[in-house]
């Protein structure tokens, strides 16, 4: 019998993870961050429970600084699939006027993303939460389990992770403890795009190259997505053909020069690529051991 | 680079400082999988915190935790990904340090090949042997011993041959645990300089064998277990109202209202073999047979599916099939049993003793389990089984295990998916061991449960009471015996049928063969628990008065009894109060060092986390305590 392709193996393993977590969960949810990884994860969930709808809501932590195109894509997706969408914004942060420009990326991420996330998880008492993170994104993620235990304060303890043996996860937990579950743990960026191509999965158009208004800040191309962007005196956004390899908050996500206008172009670009994916994510570099610290505090 | 055709999972293991992370990092670089920006970071970090002299320190690519980079060691397994034109690889870089063996086992359990690093200057170390043994026990059939740091030995052939012979001896010893002869290869390398990783090194012209990459390319793809018997563990039952519409049209509403009957599909990933529409299958442990009417992979209907595929099956007729059930061919069923001989890798700081009970989990669900006897521990030096009465952290051994209910299984050597299990601690939820089923034990067939003509309900009804166990636990001198006697007197006064178990009537008879070591204390409580259970079967209200210092044993007794019949009463009197009472002069002797393992002084007491009652006899009189217990019994509708 012919063996499955690498991509199909990854797909089948992810479906196993989705089903296992839902079967053991009391209140599952999917953290839907609107990016390509979330798109793939959602597509896999549609397959895993077919013909049932995925038996959990989508949760989006809206920092109010996402790209406009992301928000409209999010609403269209939930609508098209008829899924429950829970959108949460940290009202305290909004009240205190926390923005990436005024408070720095570190404090901003802490309050608007990590705190916002904990608020919505606590409010709904979710005990299994899917995230689209992949181990190849970042070195501390490479160390994380597929089923990652969190204590009652959502903290990750990297030095005391439960062993993960065969296909038998230990999902035993006490009240208010939870798991973050990463079905795409073993996928690479290239796998994600090859799969999007194979399965014809819709993604936010920001991934494709187009003329966009950008300014250059410390060698990074930042898109001016709305009029909240504080331009320096004499600074004027330039139109440049860029695309985004990852999508986050627009002031903290740099675009890259690219002419890839289709999924096939992107796959080709990546197969020849010489730089890694999160190099445009400014928050990964705002302190040493940056991601690990954020994760210990409860960031995805 | 074209899309790679298949996927191979392997791990890098071996003793601490043998160069695993360096090897993997360097392999990723040499195969063109290191992006430019990561390379720049690596160059910068190598000169700042690297440990490779002036060279690139590839281990920095792998050790992603802050503590790892500070200490220069690997703590937890890292997964890395790379591909060549021929194949895609998932590599688990595992920690060499003995204290992180459980993380190494995490890496090994899903791999089909192992790269075992050996430091050429040190030769095969105990930890090398431990890792090789765990790999082989977990069913890995391909080992590459990469003899590293040849650069430090001037590329000397004689030195290599010496280590090669040690590896050969180890491989031969591992054959008794399932390593096929010819399942291992030995290659001299330098992870730091890259020799023999991807191309043959001209600094070691005397070696003309395979490079590390040759070996990785030459391995058979891990296609799951397509040739084994068909096994599908049911993971999730998909229930949808039967109607013509797709789920987009609000099918879930109809499910809620039950309109139009229910569509049921049984979702799971095929562990082994393959299945075809129309096949006759059995559902276990129930044992009924039926026919496969449809197979889907995701939303896509197919005629057949095989190992590794995440499918959903529909079956002919209406059946009660639940998560954990096994679907197999009617003519090729797995065994079903509740007594096994198993191999264990013990992963917990607290040693394993026979008698302890845990939760057993396999792909076929979970059951309460007891390690009934420890048979042996495998000695790493000799690879021989030595007799043992305990397993310490990171020990590998063989034991008998007994489950509270029968589950389907295959021996691990026949099926890696359906013969594996983990043990979970009931209280802390920690994974304390991973295990592999060797075979069932036949004893369970001979000890059929005696079919009782008269049941426990009837016996209790005759006495007009609801049986239970009132379990008094607390330090010596906390007043257990005094309160137990008062309580029994009060209950008898109300016309109840009771029995009191305490040190006087148990230690002098049933348990007179037991001492006071940890193992003996566990066995003591196990026997008391079993006797108490038989007495509740007889319809009695049982009162026990034992220190019973360990949470796990009290929990074990709770599990023996029907829900609600175990009433845990913690006499929480402070140690100083108990010691000042010292009715038998035991504290004084313990303080003088005359009694080893005396609870509270030189042995631990684990207080119950959520007892039904907590009573401090420093503040309450024995009569008040007794009354509180009777009120508690009345409130919980047992003991009446």
mmCIF file with all atom_site columns, C-alpha atoms in Angstrom, chain B residues 139-212:
data_model
loop_
_atom_site.group_PDB
_atom_site.id
_atom_site.type_symbol
_atom_site.label_atom_id
_atom_site.label_alt_id
_atom_site.label_comp_id
_atom_site.label_asym_id
_atom_site.label_entity_id
_atom_site.label_seq_id
_atom_site.pdbx_PDB_ins_code
_atom_site.Cartn_x
_atom_site.Cartn_y
_atom_site.Cartn_z
_atom_site.occupancy
_atom_site.B_iso_or_equiv
_atom_site.pdbx_formal_charge
_atom_site.auth_seq_id
_atom_site.auth_comp_id
_atom_site.auth_asym_id
_atom_site.auth_atom_id
_atom_site.pdbx_PDB_model_num
ATOM 1  C CA . UNK B 1 139 ? 10.064 -0.386 19.416 1.00 0.00 ? 139 UNK B CA 1
ATOM 2  C CA . UNK B 1 140 ? 12.679 1.571  17.486 1.00 0.00 ? 140 UNK B CA 1
ATOM 3  C CA . UNK B 1 141 ? 14.390 -0.850 15.116 1.00 0.00 ? 141 UNK B CA 1
ATOM 4  C CA . UNK B 1 142 ? 17.009 1.443  13.572 1.00 0.00 ? 142 UNK B CA 1
ATOM 5  C CA . UNK B 1 143 ? 19.892 2.840  15.596 1.00 0.00 ? 143 UNK B CA 1
ATOM 6  C CA . UNK B 1 144 ? 22.807 4.894  14.375 1.00 0.00 ? 144 UNK B CA 1
ATOM 7  C CA . UNK B 1 145 ? 25.647 5.218  16.863 1.00 0.00 ? 145 UNK B CA 1
ATOM 8  C CA . UNK B 1 146 ? 27.317 8.473  15.847 1.00 0.00 ? 146 UNK B CA 1
ATOM 9  C CA . UNK B 1 147 ? 30.766 8.443  17.433 1.00 0.00 ? 147 UNK B CA 1
ATOM 10 C CA . UNK B 1 148 ? 31.336 12.152 17.881 1.00 0.00 ? 148 UNK B CA 1
ATOM 11 C CA . UNK B 1 149 ? 34.283 14.443 18.587 1.00 0.00 ? 149 UNK B CA 1
ATOM 12 C CA . UNK B 1 150 ? 36.662 12.568 16.298 1.00 0.00 ? 150 UNK B CA 1
ATOM 13 C CA . UNK B 1 151 ? 38.337 15.965 15.781 1.00 0.00 ? 151 UNK B CA 1
ATOM 14 C CA . UNK B 1 152 ? 39.586 15.778 19.374 1.00 0.00 ? 152 UNK B CA 1
ATOM 15 C CA . UNK B 1 153 ? 41.200 12.384 18.705 1.00 0.00 ? 153 UNK B CA 1
ATOM 16 C CA . UNK B 1 154 ? 43.041 13.452 15.595 1.00 0.00 ? 154 UNK B CA 1
ATOM 17 C CA . UNK B 1 155 ? 40.654 11.406 13.459 1.00 0.00 ? 155 UNK B CA 1
ATOM 18 C CA . UNK B 1 156 ? 42.336 8.268  14.795 1.00 0.00 ? 156 UNK B CA 1
ATOM 19 C CA . UNK B 1 157 ? 40.977 4.989  13.456 1.00 0.00 ? 157 UNK B CA 1
ATOM 20 C CA . UNK B 1 158 ? 42.136 2.887  16.415 1.00 0.00 ? 158 UNK B CA 1
ATOM 21 C CA . UNK B 1 159 ? 40.225 5.051  18.870 1.00 0.00 ? 159 UNK B CA 1
ATOM 22 C CA . UNK B 1 160 ? 37.114 4.747  16.719 1.00 0.00 ? 160 UNK B CA 1
ATOM 23 C CA . UNK B 1 161 ? 37.373 0.948  16.491 1.00 0.00 ? 161 UNK B CA 1
ATOM 24 C CA . UNK B 1 162 ? 37.536 0.757  20.274 1.00 0.00 ? 162 UNK B CA 1
ATOM 25 C CA . UNK B 1 163 ? 34.251 2.682  20.668 1.00 0.00 ? 163 UNK B CA 1
ATOM 26 C CA . UNK B 1 164 ? 32.737 0.857  17.716 1.00 0.00 ? 164 UNK B CA 1
ATOM 27 C CA . UNK B 1 165 ? 33.307 -2.451 19.531 1.00 0.00 ? 165 UNK B CA 1
ATOM 28 C CA . UNK B 1 166 ? 31.542 -1.108 22.649 1.00 0.00 ? 166 UNK B CA 1
ATOM 29 C CA . UNK B 1 167 ? 28.561 -0.050 20.508 1.00 0.00 ? 167 UNK B CA 1
ATOM 30 C CA . UNK B 1 168 ? 28.518 -3.484 18.898 1.00 0.00 ? 168 UNK B CA 1
ATOM 31 C CA . UNK B 1 169 ? 28.394 -5.194 22.296 1.00 0.00 ? 169 UNK B CA 1
ATOM 32 C CA . UNK B 1 170 ? 25.556 -2.946 23.397 1.00 0.00 ? 170 UNK B CA 1
ATOM 33 C CA . UNK B 1 171 ? 23.603 -3.672 20.215 1.00 0.00 ? 171 UNK B CA 1
ATOM 34 C CA . UNK B 1 172 ? 24.009 -7.421 20.751 1.00 0.00 ? 172 UNK B CA 1
ATOM 35 C CA . UNK B 1 173 ? 22.744 -7.102 24.323 1.00 0.00 ? 173 UNK B CA 1
ATOM 36 C CA . UNK B 1 174 ? 19.749 -5.119 23.051 1.00 0.00 ? 174 UNK B CA 1
ATOM 37 C CA . UNK B 1 175 ? 18.748 -7.922 20.700 1.00 0.00 ? 175 UNK B CA 1
ATOM 38 C CA . UNK B 1 176 ? 17.075 -9.699 23.634 1.00 0.00 ? 176 UNK B CA 1
ATOM 39 C CA . UNK B 1 177 ? 14.781 -6.657 23.881 1.00 0.00 ? 177 UNK B CA 1
ATOM 40 C CA . UNK B 1 178 ? 13.817 -6.644 20.223 1.00 0.00 ? 178 UNK B CA 1
ATOM 41 C CA . UNK B 1 179 ? 16.566 -4.864 18.277 1.00 0.00 ? 179 UNK B CA 1
ATOM 42 C CA . UNK B 1 180 ? 16.906 -6.826 15.026 1.00 0.00 ? 180 UNK B CA 1
ATOM 43 C CA . UNK B 1 181 ? 20.387 -8.095 14.283 1.00 0.00 ? 181 UNK B CA 1
ATOM 44 C CA . UNK B 1 182 ? 21.832 -5.653 11.787 1.00 0.00 ? 182 UNK B CA 1
ATOM 45 C CA . UNK B 1 183 ? 19.544 -2.927 13.187 1.00 0.00 ? 183 UNK B CA 1
ATOM 46 C CA . UNK B 1 184 ? 22.457 -0.747 14.180 1.00 0.00 ? 184 UNK B CA 1
ATOM 47 C CA . UNK B 1 185 ? 25.203 1.164  12.353 1.00 0.00 ? 185 UNK B CA 1
ATOM 48 C CA . UNK B 1 186 ? 28.277 2.935  13.747 1.00 0.00 ? 186 UNK B CA 1
ATOM 49 C CA . UNK B 1 187 ? 29.686 6.088  12.109 1.00 0.00 ? 187 UNK B CA 1
ATOM 50 C CA . UNK B 1 188 ? 32.628 8.313  13.148 1.00 0.00 ? 188 UNK B CA 1
ATOM 51 C CA . UNK B 1 189 ? 31.727 12.011 12.975 1.00 0.00 ? 189 UNK B CA 1
ATOM 52 C CA . UNK B 1 190 ? 32.534 15.495 14.117 1.00 0.00 ? 190 UNK B CA 1
ATOM 53 C CA . UNK B 1 191 ? 29.309 17.371 14.804 1.00 0.00 ? 191 UNK B CA 1
ATOM 54 C CA . UNK B 1 192 ? 31.282 20.578 15.258 1.00 0.00 ? 192 UNK B CA 1
ATOM 55 C CA . UNK B 1 193 ? 33.213 20.420 11.990 1.00 0.00 ? 193 UNK B CA 1
ATOM 56 C CA . UNK B 1 194 ? 30.579 18.570 9.989  1.00 0.00 ? 194 UNK B CA 1
ATOM 57 C CA . UNK B 1 195 ? 32.662 15.512 9.079  1.00 0.00 ? 195 UNK B CA 1
ATOM 58 C CA . UNK B 1 196 ? 30.586 12.555 7.811  1.00 0.00 ? 196 UNK B CA 1
ATOM 59 C CA . UNK B 1 197 ? 27.317 14.375 8.377  1.00 0.00 ? 197 UNK B CA 1
ATOM 60 C CA . UNK B 1 198 ? 26.429 14.920 4.727  1.00 0.00 ? 198 UNK B CA 1
ATOM 61 C CA . UNK B 1 199 ? 29.538 13.980 2.773  1.00 0.00 ? 199 UNK B CA 1
ATOM 62 C CA . UNK B 1 200 ? 32.304 11.481 3.547  1.00 0.00 ? 200 UNK B CA 1
ATOM 63 C CA . UNK B 1 201 ? 35.181 13.179 5.322  1.00 0.00 ? 201 UNK B CA 1
ATOM 64 C CA . UNK B 1 202 ? 38.618 13.106 3.683  1.00 0.00 ? 202 UNK B CA 1
ATOM 65 C CA . UNK B 1 203 ? 40.121 13.436 7.162  1.00 0.00 ? 203 UNK B CA 1
ATOM 66 C CA . UNK B 1 204 ? 38.973 9.893  7.890  1.00 0.00 ? 204 UNK B CA 1
ATOM 67 C CA . UNK B 1 205 ? 39.753 8.100  4.608  1.00 0.00 ? 205 UNK B CA 1
ATOM 68 C CA . UNK B 1 206 ? 39.742 4.785  6.490  1.00 0.00 ? 206 UNK B CA 1
ATOM 69 C CA . UNK B 1 207 ? 35.947 5.080  6.874  1.00 0.00 ? 207 UNK B CA 1
ATOM 70 C CA . UNK B 1 208 ? 33.946 4.290  3.729  1.00 0.00 ? 208 UNK B CA 1
ATOM 71 C CA . UNK B 1 209 ? 30.525 3.580  5.257  1.00 0.00 ? 209 UNK B CA 1
ATOM 72 C CA . UNK B 1 210 ? 27.412 5.763  5.310  1.00 0.00 ? 210 UNK B CA 1
ATOM 73 C CA . UNK B 1 211 ? 27.161 9.405  6.381  1.00 0.00 ? 211 UNK B CA 1
ATOM 74 C CA . UNK B 1 212 ? 24.454 10.500 8.806  1.00 0.00 ? 212 UNK B CA 1
#
